[in-house]
Structure formats: C-alpha cells, structure tokens
Amino acid sequence: MFKQIVETNKRTSLIVDAFEEVTHMIERAERMFDAACTAFMSDQERDIDISAEDRAINEGERMIRRLVTQHLTINPTQDLPASLALFSIVHDVERIGDYAKSLSELCQWQSDSEGSDAGRQLHKKIAPLFGQLLQALRDEDVNAARQVMRTHEEVKIACDTFVTGAFQDEASNRHTVVQVMAVRFLRRISAHLSNVASSVVNPLDRIGGKEQE
C-alpha cells in the first residue's frame, strides 16, 4: 500500500509527505525509547531532551492529519486506503512517544539503578522492533511485520508473568511498584508497534488486531 505510493511518480504528493513524516516519527520514538530505557535500567544521563522529542512527535501527528485531510479534499478517491491507514497508525506512533516519556519520568522513583531482569529482557525484545517496523512499512515486508506482531505476543506473556508474580510476592515493596509500572509501559510500547505493523498484514478494517488465520 505505502510502497506503491512512494515508488510511483507521486514524490511531491501530500500523501507521500505524510508517509515520510510517519517514518520520521517512528525514528524519533525509537530514540526516545532507547534514551528512556538507558536512563531507567542503568541510571545513565539521557542524551536527548525527551520532552522536546515528545512535543515534536505530537506536532508530527498534527502535520500528518493536515496533510492527509488536504490530500483527501483535493483527491477524495485517490489513495483512499493508504490515507485512512495513516490516520489510524499515526495515533499509535504518537502513543509510543507518550509511553517512552512516561518511562523516563519513572526514573525519579527508581531506587535500584539496575532495574529488573524482566525490564531488561523486555527492552532487548522490543528494541529491534523499531527497525523491523520501518522495514515492513517501507518495503511492504509482510514477514517483518509479522515478526513485530509475534514478538509482541511474547512481550505480553512475559509482562503478565512478571506482574502476576509481583502481586503474589509478599515481599513486594515500593521498588516493585515502580518496576511493574515500567513493565506495563514497555508492554504498551510493544502493543502500539504491533498495531502499526498490522497495517502491513491486515486489511484496513482490522488494523490494530491480530492476523486472521
């Protein structure tokens, strides 16, 4: 869907500009994610201004909605599926930025700079998904998109296992609460990445859902 638009003679079209802005937003969200995880897991200084990056992502969402709306106003039937898909996935990308910012804000409550094993393992699983997602979108790579969605299912299981164990552990304390919140934020980041990836795998009406058997 997106690959055909980008590769045709529509390089100056509004819809191409909107698609390219989505990829820039994903790249920005990845930088936020890496910085937030590094700060939370190892107590290192953040090398970017996460709040500024989040504001830039929010502006990117508004820009994409303007571009798509303008495109549909001028050409209401041209590239309609791609236009509607962009409207859907841009919100997921914006939410990734929100959760990365929330993870960063947890650092003030972090009492153990090493974080939790569960958090580190989830970070390792999620970090490669950004690159896989960009490949899936740019190349219409269904296999890459499916890998993002499959990995998210693994993240969900790992997250639920950790949270259940934390609530059942009588020794749980303030530090445990912070770790549970961090794990939940990581799960939501993974979920929104999977939602975006589903736009490559699923028909328009099932974006954000699992692939049909």
PDB file of C-alpha atoms in Angstrom, residues 47-171:
ATOM      1  CA  ASP A  47      21.427  12.158  25.901  1.00  0.00           C
ATOM      2  CA  ILE A  48      18.307  13.732  24.394  1.00  0.00           C
ATOM      3  CA  ASP A  49      15.556  16.030  25.628  1.00  0.00           C
ATOM      4  CA  ILE A  50      12.712  13.517  25.824  1.00  0.00           C
ATOM      5  CA  SER A  51      10.049  16.148  26.458  1.00  0.00           C
ATOM      6  CA  ALA A  52      11.153  18.081  23.375  1.00  0.00           C
ATOM      7  CA  GLU A  53      11.134  14.906  21.308  1.00  0.00           C
ATOM      8  CA  ASP A  54       7.633  14.110  22.546  1.00  0.00           C
ATOM      9  CA  ARG A  55       6.423  17.571  21.526  1.00  0.00           C
ATOM     10  CA  ALA A  56       7.947  17.047  18.085  1.00  0.00           C
ATOM     11  CA  ILE A  57       6.107  13.742  17.717  1.00  0.00           C
ATOM     12  CA  ASN A  58       2.845  15.423  18.713  1.00  0.00           C
ATOM     13  CA  GLU A  59       3.413  18.087  16.080  1.00  0.00           C
ATOM     14  CA  GLY A  60       4.189  15.342  13.561  1.00  0.00           C
ATOM     15  CA  GLU A  61       0.816  13.753  14.261  1.00  0.00           C
ATOM     16  CA  ARG A  62      -0.950  17.052  13.658  1.00  0.00           C
ATOM     17  CA  MET A  63       1.030  17.583  10.455  1.00  0.00           C
ATOM     18  CA  ILE A  64       0.097  14.160   9.112  1.00  0.00           C
ATOM     19  CA  ARG A  65      -3.578  14.715   9.835  1.00  0.00           C
ATOM     20  CA  ARG A  66      -3.405  18.061   7.998  1.00  0.00           C
ATOM     21  CA  LEU A  67      -1.593  16.537   5.017  1.00  0.00           C
ATOM     22  CA  VAL A  68      -3.981  13.595   4.714  1.00  0.00           C
ATOM     23  CA  THR A  69      -7.018  15.838   5.086  1.00  0.00           C
ATOM     24  CA  GLN A  70      -5.717  18.181   2.398  1.00  0.00           C
ATOM     25  CA  HIS A  71      -4.992  15.229   0.132  1.00  0.00           C
ATOM     26  CA  LEU A  72      -8.487  13.807   0.537  1.00  0.00           C
ATOM     27  CA  THR A  73     -10.023  17.226  -0.019  1.00  0.00           C
ATOM     28  CA  ILE A  74      -8.232  17.557  -3.345  1.00  0.00           C
ATOM     29  CA  ASN A  75      -8.379  13.884  -4.381  1.00  0.00           C
ATOM     30  CA  PRO A  76     -11.134  12.208  -2.344  1.00  0.00           C
ATOM     31  CA  THR A  77     -10.817   8.819  -4.061  1.00  0.00           C
ATOM     32  CA  GLN A  78      -7.082   8.696  -4.750  1.00  0.00           C
ATOM     33  CA  ASP A  79      -5.012   6.547  -2.350  1.00  0.00           C
ATOM     34  CA  LEU A  80      -8.000   6.296  -0.027  1.00  0.00           C
ATOM     35  CA  PRO A  81      -6.921   3.072   1.767  1.00  0.00           C
ATOM     36  CA  ALA A  82      -3.452   4.477   2.455  1.00  0.00           C
ATOM     37  CA  SER A  83      -4.921   7.752   3.679  1.00  0.00           C
ATOM     38  CA  LEU A  84      -7.239   6.001   6.130  1.00  0.00           C
ATOM     39  CA  ALA A  85      -4.423   3.713   7.270  1.00  0.00           C
ATOM     40  CA  LEU A  86      -2.212   6.721   8.008  1.00  0.00           C
ATOM     41  CA  PHE A  87      -4.973   8.278  10.082  1.00  0.00           C
ATOM     42  CA  SER A  88      -5.082   5.076  12.121  1.00  0.00           C
ATOM     43  CA  ILE A  89      -1.410   4.289  12.649  1.00  0.00           C
ATOM     44  CA  VAL A  90      -0.228   7.827  13.378  1.00  0.00           C
ATOM     45  CA  HIS A  91      -2.085   7.723  16.690  1.00  0.00           C
ATOM     46  CA  ASP A  92      -0.253   4.531  17.650  1.00  0.00           C
ATOM     47  CA  VAL A  93       3.097   6.143  16.856  1.00  0.00           C
ATOM     48  CA  GLU A  94       2.192   9.180  18.956  1.00  0.00           C
ATOM     49  CA  ARG A  95       1.312   6.913  21.872  1.00  0.00           C
ATOM     50  CA  ILE A  96       4.729   5.228  21.691  1.00  0.00           C
ATOM     51  CA  GLY A  97       6.244   8.631  22.381  1.00  0.00           C
ATOM     52  CA  ASP A  98       3.889   9.161  25.310  1.00  0.00           C
ATOM     53  CA  TYR A  99       4.833   5.860  26.932  1.00  0.00           C
ATOM     54  CA  ALA A 100       8.550   6.431  26.367  1.00  0.00           C
ATOM     55  CA  LYS A 101       8.167   9.776  28.127  1.00  0.00           C
ATOM     56  CA  SER A 102       6.240   8.112  30.973  1.00  0.00           C
ATOM     57  CA  LEU A 103       9.018   5.535  31.354  1.00  0.00           C
ATOM     58  CA  SER A 104      11.557   8.329  31.534  1.00  0.00           C
ATOM     59  CA  GLU A 105       9.554  10.081  34.241  1.00  0.00           C
ATOM     60  CA  LEU A 106       9.655   6.893  36.352  1.00  0.00           C
ATOM     61  CA  CYS A 107      13.381   7.421  36.831  1.00  0.00           C
ATOM     62  CA  GLN A 108      12.701   9.844  39.677  1.00  0.00           C
ATOM     63  CA  TRP A 109      11.120   6.999  41.661  1.00  0.00           C
ATOM     64  CA  GLN A 110      13.687   4.385  40.719  1.00  0.00           C
ATOM     65  CA  SER A 111      15.566   3.187  43.814  1.00  0.00           C
ATOM     66  CA  ASP A 112      17.609   0.495  42.082  1.00  0.00           C
ATOM     67  CA  SER A 113      19.617   1.672  39.100  1.00  0.00           C
ATOM     68  CA  GLU A 114      19.839  -1.858  37.789  1.00  0.00           C
ATOM     69  CA  GLY A 115      16.092  -2.119  37.239  1.00  0.00           C
ATOM     70  CA  SER A 116      14.583  -5.607  36.995  1.00  0.00           C
ATOM     71  CA  ASP A 117      15.559  -8.646  34.970  1.00  0.00           C
ATOM     72  CA  ALA A 118      12.089  -8.570  33.419  1.00  0.00           C
ATOM     73  CA  GLY A 119      12.535  -4.959  32.323  1.00  0.00           C
ATOM     74  CA  ARG A 120      15.925  -5.642  30.762  1.00  0.00           C
ATOM     75  CA  GLN A 121      14.633  -8.703  28.913  1.00  0.00           C
ATOM     76  CA  LEU A 122      11.632  -6.785  27.586  1.00  0.00           C
ATOM     77  CA  HIS A 123      13.903  -3.984  26.443  1.00  0.00           C
ATOM     78  CA  LYS A 124      16.011  -6.490  24.497  1.00  0.00           C
ATOM     79  CA  LYS A 125      12.908  -7.899  22.836  1.00  0.00           C
ATOM     80  CA  ILE A 126      11.351  -4.556  21.956  1.00  0.00           C
ATOM     81  CA  ALA A 127      14.409  -2.585  20.800  1.00  0.00           C
ATOM     82  CA  PRO A 128      14.759  -4.403  17.420  1.00  0.00           C
ATOM     83  CA  LEU A 129      11.066  -3.924  16.621  1.00  0.00           C
ATOM     84  CA  PHE A 130      11.513  -0.309  15.547  1.00  0.00           C
ATOM     85  CA  GLY A 131      13.874  -1.242  12.718  1.00  0.00           C
ATOM     86  CA  GLN A 132      11.714  -4.199  11.716  1.00  0.00           C
ATOM     87  CA  LEU A 133       8.658  -1.965  11.638  1.00  0.00           C
ATOM     88  CA  LEU A 134      10.342   0.620   9.419  1.00  0.00           C
ATOM     89  CA  GLN A 135      11.418  -2.159   7.053  1.00  0.00           C
ATOM     90  CA  ALA A 136       7.884  -3.532   6.994  1.00  0.00           C
ATOM     91  CA  LEU A 137       6.358  -0.151   6.159  1.00  0.00           C
ATOM     92  CA  ARG A 138       8.916   0.979   3.591  1.00  0.00           C
ATOM     93  CA  ASP A 139       9.215  -2.340   1.751  1.00  0.00           C
ATOM     94  CA  GLU A 140       5.749  -3.730   2.408  1.00  0.00           C
ATOM     95  CA  ASP A 141       7.592  -6.598   4.065  1.00  0.00           C
ATOM     96  CA  VAL A 142       4.887  -8.835   5.477  1.00  0.00           C
ATOM     97  CA  ASN A 143       7.387 -11.151   7.166  1.00  0.00           C
ATOM     98  CA  ALA A 144       8.990  -8.258   9.050  1.00  0.00           C
ATOM     99  CA  ALA A 145       5.550  -7.021  10.091  1.00  0.00           C
ATOM    100  CA  ARG A 146       4.570 -10.480  11.303  1.00  0.00           C
ATOM    101  CA  GLN A 147       7.783 -10.708  13.322  1.00  0.00           C
ATOM    102  CA  VAL A 148       6.873  -7.487  15.117  1.00  0.00           C
ATOM    103  CA  MET A 149       3.423  -8.863  15.884  1.00  0.00           C
ATOM    104  CA  ARG A 150       4.771 -12.249  17.030  1.00  0.00           C
ATOM    105  CA  THR A 151       7.329 -10.635  19.299  1.00  0.00           C
ATOM    106  CA  HIS A 152       4.611  -8.539  20.870  1.00  0.00           C
ATOM    107  CA  GLU A 153       2.754 -11.723  21.816  1.00  0.00           C
ATOM    108  CA  GLU A 154       5.925 -12.872  23.595  1.00  0.00           C
ATOM    109  CA  VAL A 155       6.207  -9.493  25.325  1.00  0.00           C
ATOM    110  CA  LYS A 156       2.611  -9.780  26.557  1.00  0.00           C
ATOM    111  CA  ILE A 157       3.271 -13.180  28.119  1.00  0.00           C
ATOM    112  CA  ALA A 158       6.495 -12.030  29.784  1.00  0.00           C
ATOM    113  CA  CYS A 159       4.808  -8.897  31.107  1.00  0.00           C
ATOM    114  CA  ASP A 160       1.814 -10.754  32.523  1.00  0.00           C
ATOM    115  CA  THR A 161       4.097 -13.314  34.169  1.00  0.00           C
ATOM    116  CA  PHE A 162       6.113 -10.590  35.878  1.00  0.00           C
ATOM    117  CA  VAL A 163       3.079  -8.613  37.047  1.00  0.00           C
ATOM    118  CA  THR A 164       1.334 -11.726  38.403  1.00  0.00           C
ATOM    119  CA  GLY A 165       4.465 -12.733  40.282  1.00  0.00           C
ATOM    120  CA  ALA A 166       4.895  -9.248  41.708  1.00  0.00           C
ATOM    121  CA  PHE A 167       1.381  -9.188  43.123  1.00  0.00           C
ATOM    122  CA  GLN A 168       1.743 -12.668  44.585  1.00  0.00           C
ATOM    123  CA  ASP A 169       5.086 -11.887  46.242  1.00  0.00           C
ATOM    124  CA  GLU A 170       4.535 -10.859  49.861  1.00  0.00           C
ATOM    125  CA  ALA A 171       7.932  -9.126  49.829  1.00  0.00           C
TER     126      ALA A 171
END
